[in-house]
PDB file of C-alpha atoms and ligand atoms in Angstrom:
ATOM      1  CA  UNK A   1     -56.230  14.598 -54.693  1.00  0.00           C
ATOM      2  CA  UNK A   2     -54.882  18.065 -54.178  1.00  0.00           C
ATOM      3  CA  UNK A   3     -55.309  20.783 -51.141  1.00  0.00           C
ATOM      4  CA  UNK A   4     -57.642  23.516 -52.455  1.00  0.00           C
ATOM      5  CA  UNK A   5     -58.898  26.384 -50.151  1.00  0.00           C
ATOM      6  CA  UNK A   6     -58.005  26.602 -46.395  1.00  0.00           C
ATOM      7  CA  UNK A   7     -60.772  25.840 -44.641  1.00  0.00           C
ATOM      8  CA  UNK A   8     -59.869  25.748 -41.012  1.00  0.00           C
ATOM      9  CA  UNK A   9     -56.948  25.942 -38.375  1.00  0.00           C
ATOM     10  CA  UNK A  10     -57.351  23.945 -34.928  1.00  0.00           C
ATOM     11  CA  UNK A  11     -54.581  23.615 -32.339  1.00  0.00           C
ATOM     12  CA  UNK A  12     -52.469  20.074 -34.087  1.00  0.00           C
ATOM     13  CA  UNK A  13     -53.959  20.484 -37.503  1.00  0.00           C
ATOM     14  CA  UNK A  14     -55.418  22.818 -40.499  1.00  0.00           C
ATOM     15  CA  UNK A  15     -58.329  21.434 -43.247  1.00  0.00           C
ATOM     16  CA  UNK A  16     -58.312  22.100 -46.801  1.00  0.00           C
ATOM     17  CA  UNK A  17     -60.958  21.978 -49.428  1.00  0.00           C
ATOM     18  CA  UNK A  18     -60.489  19.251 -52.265  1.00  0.00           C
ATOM     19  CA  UNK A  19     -62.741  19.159 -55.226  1.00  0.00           C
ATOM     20  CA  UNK A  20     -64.732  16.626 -53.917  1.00  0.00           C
ATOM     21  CA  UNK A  21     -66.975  18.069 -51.802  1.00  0.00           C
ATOM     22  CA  UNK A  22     -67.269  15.197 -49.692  1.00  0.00           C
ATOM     23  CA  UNK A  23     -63.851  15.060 -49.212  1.00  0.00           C
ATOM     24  CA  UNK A  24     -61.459  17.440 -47.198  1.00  0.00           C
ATOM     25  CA  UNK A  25     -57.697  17.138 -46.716  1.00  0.00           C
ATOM     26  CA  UNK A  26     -56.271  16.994 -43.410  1.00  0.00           C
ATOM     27  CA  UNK A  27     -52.991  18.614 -42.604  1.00  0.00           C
ATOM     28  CA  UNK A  28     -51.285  17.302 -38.806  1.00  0.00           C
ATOM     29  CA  UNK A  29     -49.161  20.771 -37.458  1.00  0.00           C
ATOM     30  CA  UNK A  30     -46.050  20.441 -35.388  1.00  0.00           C
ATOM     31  CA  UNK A  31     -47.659  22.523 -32.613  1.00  0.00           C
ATOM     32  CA  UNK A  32     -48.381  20.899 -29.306  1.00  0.00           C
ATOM     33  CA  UNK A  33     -50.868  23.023 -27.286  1.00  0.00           C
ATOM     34  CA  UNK A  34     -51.932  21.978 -23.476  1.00  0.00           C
ATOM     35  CA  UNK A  35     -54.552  23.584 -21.340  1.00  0.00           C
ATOM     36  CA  UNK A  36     -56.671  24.824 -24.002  1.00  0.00           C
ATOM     37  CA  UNK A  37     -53.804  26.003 -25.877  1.00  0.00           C
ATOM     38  CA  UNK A  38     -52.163  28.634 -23.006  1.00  0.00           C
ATOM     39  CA  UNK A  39     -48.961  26.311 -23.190  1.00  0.00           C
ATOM     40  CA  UNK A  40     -47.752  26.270 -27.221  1.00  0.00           C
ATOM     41  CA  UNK A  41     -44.702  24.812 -28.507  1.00  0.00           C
ATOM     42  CA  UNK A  42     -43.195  23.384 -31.746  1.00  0.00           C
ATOM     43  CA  UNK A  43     -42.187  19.921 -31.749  1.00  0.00           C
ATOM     44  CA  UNK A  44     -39.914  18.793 -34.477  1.00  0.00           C
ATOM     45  CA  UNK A  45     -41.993  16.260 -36.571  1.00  0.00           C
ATOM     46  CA  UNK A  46     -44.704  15.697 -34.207  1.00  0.00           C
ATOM     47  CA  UNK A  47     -47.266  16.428 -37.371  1.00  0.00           C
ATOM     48  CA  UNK A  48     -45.055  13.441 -39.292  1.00  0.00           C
ATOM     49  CA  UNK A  49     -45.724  11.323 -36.487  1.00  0.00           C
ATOM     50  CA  UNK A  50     -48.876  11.971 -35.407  1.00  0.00           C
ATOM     51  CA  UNK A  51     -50.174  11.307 -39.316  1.00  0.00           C
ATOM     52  CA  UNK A  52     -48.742   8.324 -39.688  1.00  0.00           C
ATOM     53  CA  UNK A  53     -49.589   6.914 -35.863  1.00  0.00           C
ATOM     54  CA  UNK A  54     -53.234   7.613 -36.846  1.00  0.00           C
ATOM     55  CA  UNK A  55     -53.685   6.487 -40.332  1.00  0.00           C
ATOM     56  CA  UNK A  56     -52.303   3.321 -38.380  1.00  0.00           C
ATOM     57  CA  UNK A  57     -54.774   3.109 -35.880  1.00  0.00           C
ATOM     58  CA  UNK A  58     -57.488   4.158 -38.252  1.00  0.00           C
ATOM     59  CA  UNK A  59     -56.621   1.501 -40.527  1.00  0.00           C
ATOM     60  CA  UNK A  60     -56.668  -1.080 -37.698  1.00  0.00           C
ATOM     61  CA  UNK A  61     -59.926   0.008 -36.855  1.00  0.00           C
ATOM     62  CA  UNK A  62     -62.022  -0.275 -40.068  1.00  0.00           C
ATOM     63  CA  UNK A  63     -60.342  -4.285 -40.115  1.00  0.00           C
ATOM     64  CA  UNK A  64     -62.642  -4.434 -36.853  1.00  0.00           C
ATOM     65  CA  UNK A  65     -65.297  -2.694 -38.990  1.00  0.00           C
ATOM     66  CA  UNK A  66     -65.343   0.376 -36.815  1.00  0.00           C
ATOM     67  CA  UNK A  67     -66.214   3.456 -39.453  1.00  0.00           C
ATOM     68  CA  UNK A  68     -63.649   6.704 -39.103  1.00  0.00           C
ATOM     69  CA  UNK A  69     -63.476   9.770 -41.875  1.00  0.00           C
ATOM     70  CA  UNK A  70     -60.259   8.074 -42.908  1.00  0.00           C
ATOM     71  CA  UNK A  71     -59.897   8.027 -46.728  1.00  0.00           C
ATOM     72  CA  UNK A  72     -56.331   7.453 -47.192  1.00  0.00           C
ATOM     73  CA  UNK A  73     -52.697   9.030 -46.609  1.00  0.00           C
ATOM     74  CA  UNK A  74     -51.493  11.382 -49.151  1.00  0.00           C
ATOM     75  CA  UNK A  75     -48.227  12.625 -47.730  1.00  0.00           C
ATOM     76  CA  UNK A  76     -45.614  13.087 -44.876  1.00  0.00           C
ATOM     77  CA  UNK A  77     -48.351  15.527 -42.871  1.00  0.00           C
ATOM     78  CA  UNK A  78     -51.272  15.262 -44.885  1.00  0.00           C
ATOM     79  CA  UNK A  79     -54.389  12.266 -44.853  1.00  0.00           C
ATOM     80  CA  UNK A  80     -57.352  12.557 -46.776  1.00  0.00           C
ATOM     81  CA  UNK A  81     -60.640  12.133 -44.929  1.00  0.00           C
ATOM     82  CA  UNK A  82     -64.439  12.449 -45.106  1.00  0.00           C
ATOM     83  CA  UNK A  83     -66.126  15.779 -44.687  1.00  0.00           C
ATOM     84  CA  UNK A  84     -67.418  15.398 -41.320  1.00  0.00           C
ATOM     85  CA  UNK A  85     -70.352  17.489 -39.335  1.00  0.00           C
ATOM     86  CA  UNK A  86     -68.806  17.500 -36.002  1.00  0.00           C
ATOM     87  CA  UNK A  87     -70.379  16.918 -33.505  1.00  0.00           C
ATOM     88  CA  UNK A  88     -69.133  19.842 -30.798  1.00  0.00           C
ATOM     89  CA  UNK A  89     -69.027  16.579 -27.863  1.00  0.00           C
ATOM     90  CA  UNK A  90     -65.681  15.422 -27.248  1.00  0.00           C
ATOM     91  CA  UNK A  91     -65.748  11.906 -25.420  1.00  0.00           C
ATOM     92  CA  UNK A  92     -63.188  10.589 -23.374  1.00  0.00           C
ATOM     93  CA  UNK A  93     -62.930   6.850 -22.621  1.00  0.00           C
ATOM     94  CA  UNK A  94     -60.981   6.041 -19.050  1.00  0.00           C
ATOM     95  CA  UNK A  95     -59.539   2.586 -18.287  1.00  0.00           C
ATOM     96  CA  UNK A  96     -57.321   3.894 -15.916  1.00  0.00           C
ATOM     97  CA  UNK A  97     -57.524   7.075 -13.360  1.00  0.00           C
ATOM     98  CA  UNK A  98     -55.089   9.874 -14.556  1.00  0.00           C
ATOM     99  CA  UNK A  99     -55.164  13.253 -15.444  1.00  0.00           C
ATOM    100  CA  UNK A 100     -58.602  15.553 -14.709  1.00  0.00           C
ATOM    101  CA  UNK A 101     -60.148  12.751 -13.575  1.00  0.00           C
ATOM    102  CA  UNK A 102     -57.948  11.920 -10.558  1.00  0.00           C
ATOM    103  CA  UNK A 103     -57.727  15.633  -9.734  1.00  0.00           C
ATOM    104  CA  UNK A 104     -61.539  15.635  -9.610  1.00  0.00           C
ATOM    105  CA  UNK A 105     -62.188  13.226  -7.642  1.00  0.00           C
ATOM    106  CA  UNK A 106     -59.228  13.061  -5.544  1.00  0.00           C
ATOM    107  CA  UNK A 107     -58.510   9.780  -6.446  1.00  0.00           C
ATOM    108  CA  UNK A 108     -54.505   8.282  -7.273  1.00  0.00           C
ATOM    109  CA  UNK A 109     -53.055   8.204 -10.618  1.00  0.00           C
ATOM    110  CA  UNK A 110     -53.146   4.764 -11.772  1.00  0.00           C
ATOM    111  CA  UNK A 111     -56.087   3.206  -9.903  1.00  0.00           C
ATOM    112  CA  UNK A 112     -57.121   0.710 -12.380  1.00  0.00           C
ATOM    113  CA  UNK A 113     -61.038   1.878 -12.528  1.00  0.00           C
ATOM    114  CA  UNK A 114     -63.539  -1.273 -12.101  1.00  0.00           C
ATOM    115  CA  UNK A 115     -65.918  -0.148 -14.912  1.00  0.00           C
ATOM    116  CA  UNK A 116     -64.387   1.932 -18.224  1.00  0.00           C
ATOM    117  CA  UNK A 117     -65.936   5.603 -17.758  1.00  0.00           C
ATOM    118  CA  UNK A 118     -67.497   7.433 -20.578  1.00  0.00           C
ATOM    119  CA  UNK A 119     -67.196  11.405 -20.226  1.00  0.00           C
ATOM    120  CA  UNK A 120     -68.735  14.038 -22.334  1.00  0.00           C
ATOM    121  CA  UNK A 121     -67.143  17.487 -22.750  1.00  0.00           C
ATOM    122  CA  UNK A 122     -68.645  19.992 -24.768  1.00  0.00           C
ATOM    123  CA  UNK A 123     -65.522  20.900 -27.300  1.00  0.00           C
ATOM    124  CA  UNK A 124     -65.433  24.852 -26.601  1.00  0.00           C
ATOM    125  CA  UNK A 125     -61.572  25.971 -25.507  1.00  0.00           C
ATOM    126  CA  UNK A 126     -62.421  29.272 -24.694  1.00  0.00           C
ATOM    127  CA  UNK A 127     -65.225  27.628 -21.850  1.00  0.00           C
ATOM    128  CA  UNK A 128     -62.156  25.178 -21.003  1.00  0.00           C
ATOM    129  CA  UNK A 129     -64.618  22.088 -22.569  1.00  0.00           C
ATOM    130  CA  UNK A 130     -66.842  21.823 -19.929  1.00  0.00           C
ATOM    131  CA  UNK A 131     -68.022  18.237 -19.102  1.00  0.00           C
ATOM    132  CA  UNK A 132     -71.534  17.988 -19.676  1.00  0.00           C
ATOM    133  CA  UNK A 133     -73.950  15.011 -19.760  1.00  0.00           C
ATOM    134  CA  UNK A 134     -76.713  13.687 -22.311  1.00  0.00           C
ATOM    135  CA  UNK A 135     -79.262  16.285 -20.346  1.00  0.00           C
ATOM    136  CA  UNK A 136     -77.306  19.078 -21.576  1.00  0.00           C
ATOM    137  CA  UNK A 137     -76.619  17.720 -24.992  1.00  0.00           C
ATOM    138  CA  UNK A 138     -80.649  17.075 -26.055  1.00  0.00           C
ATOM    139  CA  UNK A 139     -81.584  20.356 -24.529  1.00  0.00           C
ATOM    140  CA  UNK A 140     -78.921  22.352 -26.643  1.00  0.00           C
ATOM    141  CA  UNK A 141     -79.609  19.928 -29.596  1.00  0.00           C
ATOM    142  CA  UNK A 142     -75.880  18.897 -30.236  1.00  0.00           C
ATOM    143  CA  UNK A 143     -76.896  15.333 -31.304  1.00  0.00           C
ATOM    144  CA  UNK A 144     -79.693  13.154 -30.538  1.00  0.00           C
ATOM    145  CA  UNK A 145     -80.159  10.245 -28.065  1.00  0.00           C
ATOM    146  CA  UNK A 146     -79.965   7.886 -31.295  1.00  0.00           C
ATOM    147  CA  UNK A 147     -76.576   9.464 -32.345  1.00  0.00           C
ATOM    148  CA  UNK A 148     -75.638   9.211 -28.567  1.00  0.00           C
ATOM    149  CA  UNK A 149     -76.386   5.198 -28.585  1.00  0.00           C
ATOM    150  CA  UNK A 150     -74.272   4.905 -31.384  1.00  0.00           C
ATOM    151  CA  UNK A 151     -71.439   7.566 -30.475  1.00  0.00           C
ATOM    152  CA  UNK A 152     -71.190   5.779 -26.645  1.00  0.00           C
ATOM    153  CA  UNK A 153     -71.118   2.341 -28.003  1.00  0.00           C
ATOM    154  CA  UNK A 154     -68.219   2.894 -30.704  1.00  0.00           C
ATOM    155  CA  UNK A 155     -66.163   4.689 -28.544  1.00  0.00           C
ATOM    156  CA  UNK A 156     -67.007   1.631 -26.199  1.00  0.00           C
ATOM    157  CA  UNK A 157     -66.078  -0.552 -29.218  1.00  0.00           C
ATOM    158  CA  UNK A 158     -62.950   1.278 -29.858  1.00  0.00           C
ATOM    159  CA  UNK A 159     -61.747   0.347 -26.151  1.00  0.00           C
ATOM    160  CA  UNK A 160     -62.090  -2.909 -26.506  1.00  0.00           C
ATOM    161  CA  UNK A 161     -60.668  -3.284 -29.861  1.00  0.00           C
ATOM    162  CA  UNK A 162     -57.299  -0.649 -28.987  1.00  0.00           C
ATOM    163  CA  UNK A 163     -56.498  -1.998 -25.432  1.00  0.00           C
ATOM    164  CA  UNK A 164     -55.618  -5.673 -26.505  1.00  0.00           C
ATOM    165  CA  UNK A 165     -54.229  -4.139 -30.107  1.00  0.00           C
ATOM    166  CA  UNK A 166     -51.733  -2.075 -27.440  1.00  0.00           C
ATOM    167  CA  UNK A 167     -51.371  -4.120 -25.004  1.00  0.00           C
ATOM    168  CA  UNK A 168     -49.387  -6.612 -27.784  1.00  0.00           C
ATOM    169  CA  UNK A 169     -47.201  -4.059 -28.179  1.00  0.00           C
ATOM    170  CA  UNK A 170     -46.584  -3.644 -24.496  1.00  0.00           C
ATOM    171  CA  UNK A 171     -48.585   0.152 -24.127  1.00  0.00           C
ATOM    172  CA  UNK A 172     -51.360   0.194 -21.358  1.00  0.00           C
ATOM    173  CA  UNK A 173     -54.539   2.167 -22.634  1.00  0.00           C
ATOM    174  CA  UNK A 174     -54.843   4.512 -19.879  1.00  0.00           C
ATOM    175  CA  UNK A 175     -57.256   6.885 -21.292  1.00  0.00           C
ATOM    176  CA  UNK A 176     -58.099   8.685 -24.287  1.00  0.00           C
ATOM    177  CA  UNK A 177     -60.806  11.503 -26.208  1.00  0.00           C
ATOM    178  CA  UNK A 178     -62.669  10.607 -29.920  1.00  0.00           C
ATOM    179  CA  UNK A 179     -64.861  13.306 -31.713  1.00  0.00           C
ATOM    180  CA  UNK A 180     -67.330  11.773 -34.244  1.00  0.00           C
ATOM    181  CA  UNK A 181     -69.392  13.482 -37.073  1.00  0.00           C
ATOM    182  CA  UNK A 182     -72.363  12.993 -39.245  1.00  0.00           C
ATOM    183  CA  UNK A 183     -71.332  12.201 -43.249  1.00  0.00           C
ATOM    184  CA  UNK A 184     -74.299  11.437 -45.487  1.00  0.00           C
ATOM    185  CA  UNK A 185     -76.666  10.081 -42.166  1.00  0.00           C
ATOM    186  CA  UNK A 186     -73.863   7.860 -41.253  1.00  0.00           C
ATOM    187  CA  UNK A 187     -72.195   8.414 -37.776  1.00  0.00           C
ATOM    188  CA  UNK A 188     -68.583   8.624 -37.968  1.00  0.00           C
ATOM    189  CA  UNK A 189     -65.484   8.584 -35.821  1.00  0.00           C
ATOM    190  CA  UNK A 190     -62.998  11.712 -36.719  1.00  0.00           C
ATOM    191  CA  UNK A 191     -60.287  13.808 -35.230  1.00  0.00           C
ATOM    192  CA  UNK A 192     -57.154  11.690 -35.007  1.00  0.00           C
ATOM    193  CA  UNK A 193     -55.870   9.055 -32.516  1.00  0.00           C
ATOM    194  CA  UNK A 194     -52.361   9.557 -31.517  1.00  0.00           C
ATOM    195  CA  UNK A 195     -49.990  10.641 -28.280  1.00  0.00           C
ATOM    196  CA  UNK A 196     -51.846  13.848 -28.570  1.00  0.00           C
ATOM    197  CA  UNK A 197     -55.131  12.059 -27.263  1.00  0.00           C
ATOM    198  CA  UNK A 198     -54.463   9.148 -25.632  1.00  0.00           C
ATOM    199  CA  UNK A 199     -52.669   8.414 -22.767  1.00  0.00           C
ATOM    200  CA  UNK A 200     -50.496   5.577 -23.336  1.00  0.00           C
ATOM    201  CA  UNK A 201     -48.451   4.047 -20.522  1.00  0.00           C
ATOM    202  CA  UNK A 202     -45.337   1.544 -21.560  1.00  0.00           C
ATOM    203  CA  UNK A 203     -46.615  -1.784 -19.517  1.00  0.00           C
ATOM    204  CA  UNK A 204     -43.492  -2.683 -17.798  1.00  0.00           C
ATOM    205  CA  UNK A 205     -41.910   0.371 -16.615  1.00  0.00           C
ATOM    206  CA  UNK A 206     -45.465   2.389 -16.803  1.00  0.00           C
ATOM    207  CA  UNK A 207     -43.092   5.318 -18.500  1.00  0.00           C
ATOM    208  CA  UNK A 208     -45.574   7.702 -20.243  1.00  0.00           C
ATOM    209  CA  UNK A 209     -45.173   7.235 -23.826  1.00  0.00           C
ATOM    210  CA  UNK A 210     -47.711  10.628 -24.562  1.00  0.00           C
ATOM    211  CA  UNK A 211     -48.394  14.361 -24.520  1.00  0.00           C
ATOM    212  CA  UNK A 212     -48.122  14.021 -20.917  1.00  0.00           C
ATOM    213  CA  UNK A 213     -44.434  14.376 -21.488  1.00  0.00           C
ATOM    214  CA  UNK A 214     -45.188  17.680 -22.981  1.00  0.00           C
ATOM    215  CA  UNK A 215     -47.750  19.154 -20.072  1.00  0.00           C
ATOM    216  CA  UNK A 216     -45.303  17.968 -17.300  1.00  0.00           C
ATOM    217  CA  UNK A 217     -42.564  19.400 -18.701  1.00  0.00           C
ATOM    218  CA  UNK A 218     -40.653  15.781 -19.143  1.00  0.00           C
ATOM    219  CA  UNK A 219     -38.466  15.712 -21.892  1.00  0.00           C
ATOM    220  CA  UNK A 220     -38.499  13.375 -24.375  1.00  0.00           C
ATOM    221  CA  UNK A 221     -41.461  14.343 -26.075  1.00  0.00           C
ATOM    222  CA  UNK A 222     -41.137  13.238 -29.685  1.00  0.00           C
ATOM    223  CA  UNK A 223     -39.221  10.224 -29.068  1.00  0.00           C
ATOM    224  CA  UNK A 224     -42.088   8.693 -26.888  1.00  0.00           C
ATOM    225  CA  UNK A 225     -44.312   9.433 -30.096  1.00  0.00           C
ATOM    226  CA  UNK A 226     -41.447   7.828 -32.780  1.00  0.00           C
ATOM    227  CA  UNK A 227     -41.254   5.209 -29.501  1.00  0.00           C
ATOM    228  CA  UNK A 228     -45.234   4.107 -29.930  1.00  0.00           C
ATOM    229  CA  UNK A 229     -44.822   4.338 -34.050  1.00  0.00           C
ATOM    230  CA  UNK A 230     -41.837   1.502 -34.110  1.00  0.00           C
ATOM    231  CA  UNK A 231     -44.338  -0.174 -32.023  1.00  0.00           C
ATOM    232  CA  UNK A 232     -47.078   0.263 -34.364  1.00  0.00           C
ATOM    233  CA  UNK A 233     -44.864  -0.703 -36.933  1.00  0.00           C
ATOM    234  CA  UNK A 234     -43.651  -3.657 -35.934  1.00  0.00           C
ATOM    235  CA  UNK A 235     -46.881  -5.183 -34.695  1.00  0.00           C
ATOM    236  CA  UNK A 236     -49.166  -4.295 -37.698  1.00  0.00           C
TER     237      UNK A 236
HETATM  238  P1  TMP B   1     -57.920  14.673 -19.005  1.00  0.00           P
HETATM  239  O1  TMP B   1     -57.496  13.700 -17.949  1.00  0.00           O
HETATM  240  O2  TMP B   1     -57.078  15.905 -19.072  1.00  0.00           O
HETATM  241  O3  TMP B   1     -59.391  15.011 -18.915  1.00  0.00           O
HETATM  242  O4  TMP B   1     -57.733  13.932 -20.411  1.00  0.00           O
HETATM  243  C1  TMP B   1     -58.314  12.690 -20.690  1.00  0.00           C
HETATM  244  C2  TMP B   1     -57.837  12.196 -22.052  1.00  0.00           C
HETATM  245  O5  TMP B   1     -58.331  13.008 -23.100  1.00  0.00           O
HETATM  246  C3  TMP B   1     -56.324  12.205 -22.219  1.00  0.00           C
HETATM  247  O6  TMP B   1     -55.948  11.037 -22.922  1.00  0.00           O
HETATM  248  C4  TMP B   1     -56.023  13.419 -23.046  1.00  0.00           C
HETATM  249  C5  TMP B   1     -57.263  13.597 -23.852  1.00  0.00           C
HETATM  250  N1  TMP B   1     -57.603  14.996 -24.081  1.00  0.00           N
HETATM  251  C6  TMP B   1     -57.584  15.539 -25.365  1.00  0.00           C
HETATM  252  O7  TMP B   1     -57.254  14.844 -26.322  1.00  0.00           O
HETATM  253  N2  TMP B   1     -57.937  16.838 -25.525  1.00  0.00           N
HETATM  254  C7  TMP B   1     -58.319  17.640 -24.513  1.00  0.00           C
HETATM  255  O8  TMP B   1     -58.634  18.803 -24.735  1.00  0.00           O
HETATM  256  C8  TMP B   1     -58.340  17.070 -23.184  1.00  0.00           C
HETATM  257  C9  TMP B   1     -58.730  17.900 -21.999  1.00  0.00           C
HETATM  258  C10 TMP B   1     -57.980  15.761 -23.023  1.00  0.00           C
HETATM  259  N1  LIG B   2     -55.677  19.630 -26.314  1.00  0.00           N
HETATM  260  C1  LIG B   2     -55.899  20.607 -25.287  1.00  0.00           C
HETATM  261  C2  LIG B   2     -55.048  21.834 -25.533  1.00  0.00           C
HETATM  262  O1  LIG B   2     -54.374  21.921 -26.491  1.00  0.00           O
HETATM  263  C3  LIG B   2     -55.741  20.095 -23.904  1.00  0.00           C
HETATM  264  C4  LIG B   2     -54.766  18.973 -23.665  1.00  0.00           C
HETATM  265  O2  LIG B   2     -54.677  18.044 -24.458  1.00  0.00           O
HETATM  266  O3  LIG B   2     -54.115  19.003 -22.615  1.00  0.00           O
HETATM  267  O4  LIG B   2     -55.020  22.764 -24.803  1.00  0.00           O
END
């Protein structure tokens, strides 16, 4: 399957056309953006990485027969995926306070939360992805209460399948955002999961192993990435 027109260039990846129209070729960037994209740097590999840390976890999802776009892997940076619709709602699932959430609400990084929270965010960087709820989301028509049921309870599903799939490899599923899409009437989970989107916490020393690295100005940004791949690895 080759890359045929450019179709699009988001913040960590570009889409290309293939000749199957149901079919588009995703490309992962080296570019790590934060805060809507005002803080932009190249990482070294990062698109490598991020690829193949996603076609892993995308693979380990459909064996829990969770549907994503995920077709196959073509190459170093690029996977081949369904066309999606997306659906402009970008859902984050939170295990464990950190981040926006414990600025919020004033509440201390690492509180384990008693319930997981769903969030909705509209995806819009130039409006800073406001959080919205399902109100909001009829009323504008971005996807129906149906699509909602079944967006709410993979991402649900996805939780419960990731956190003891991590956990074995000694990472902590702390938090982390999906984006789903409509192919053919069937609801499906996109985007990518990787460092980029998750935050993954190493369960012993609770060392961030995530893009986290990269807003806080850490170091070690790439190696925490290769760091949750050999664990990938060697657990799948
Ligand atoms: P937050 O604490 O900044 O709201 O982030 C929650 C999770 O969602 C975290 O794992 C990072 C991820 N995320 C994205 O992937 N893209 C985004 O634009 C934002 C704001 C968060
Ligand atoms: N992905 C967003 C950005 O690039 C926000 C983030 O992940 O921190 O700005």
């Amino acid at each position: 399957m080759e890359k045929r027109d450019f179709l699009y260039e988001g913040k960590a990846k570009k889409l290309f056309r293939t000749d199957d129209p149901d079919l588009v070729i995703v490309e992962f960037k080296d570019v790590a953006t934060a805060f809507d994209g005002l803080k932009k740097e190249s990482l070294e590999n990062k698109g490598i990485l991020n690829n193949q840390i996603s076609s892993l976890f995308f693979h380990h999802l459909a064996k829990e027969n969770i549907p994503s776009h995920y077709v196959k892997t073509l190459s170093e940076r690029d996977m081949l995926v369904k066309s999606l619709e997306i659906i402009p709602v970008e859902i984050i699932v939170r295990n464990i306070v950190a981040g926006s959430l414990a600025k919020r609400m004033g509440l201390e990084e690492g509180t384990v939360l008693k319930k997981t929270v769903l969030e909705h965010n509209l995806k819009d960087d130039e409006l800073h992805d406001p959080m919205l709820n399902r109100y909001h989301i009829y009323a504008l028509d971005l996807a129906t209460p149906e699509e909602m049921d079944t967006i709410e309870t993979m991402a649900l599903q996805i939780n419960q399948v990731l956190r003891p799939f991590l956990l074995k490899m000694n990472i902590v599923l702390v938090d982390f955002k999906l984006e789903f899409g409509r192919h053919k009437g069937e609801i499906l989970l996109g985007d990518e999961i990787t460092p980029d989107t998750c935050r993954f916490w190493d369960a012993a020393s609770g060392e961030k192993l995530d893009k986290d690295r990269f807003r806080r100005e850490m170091g070690k940004v790439t190696e925490a990435y290769q760091e949750v791949l050999r664990r990938l690895q060697e657990v799948d």
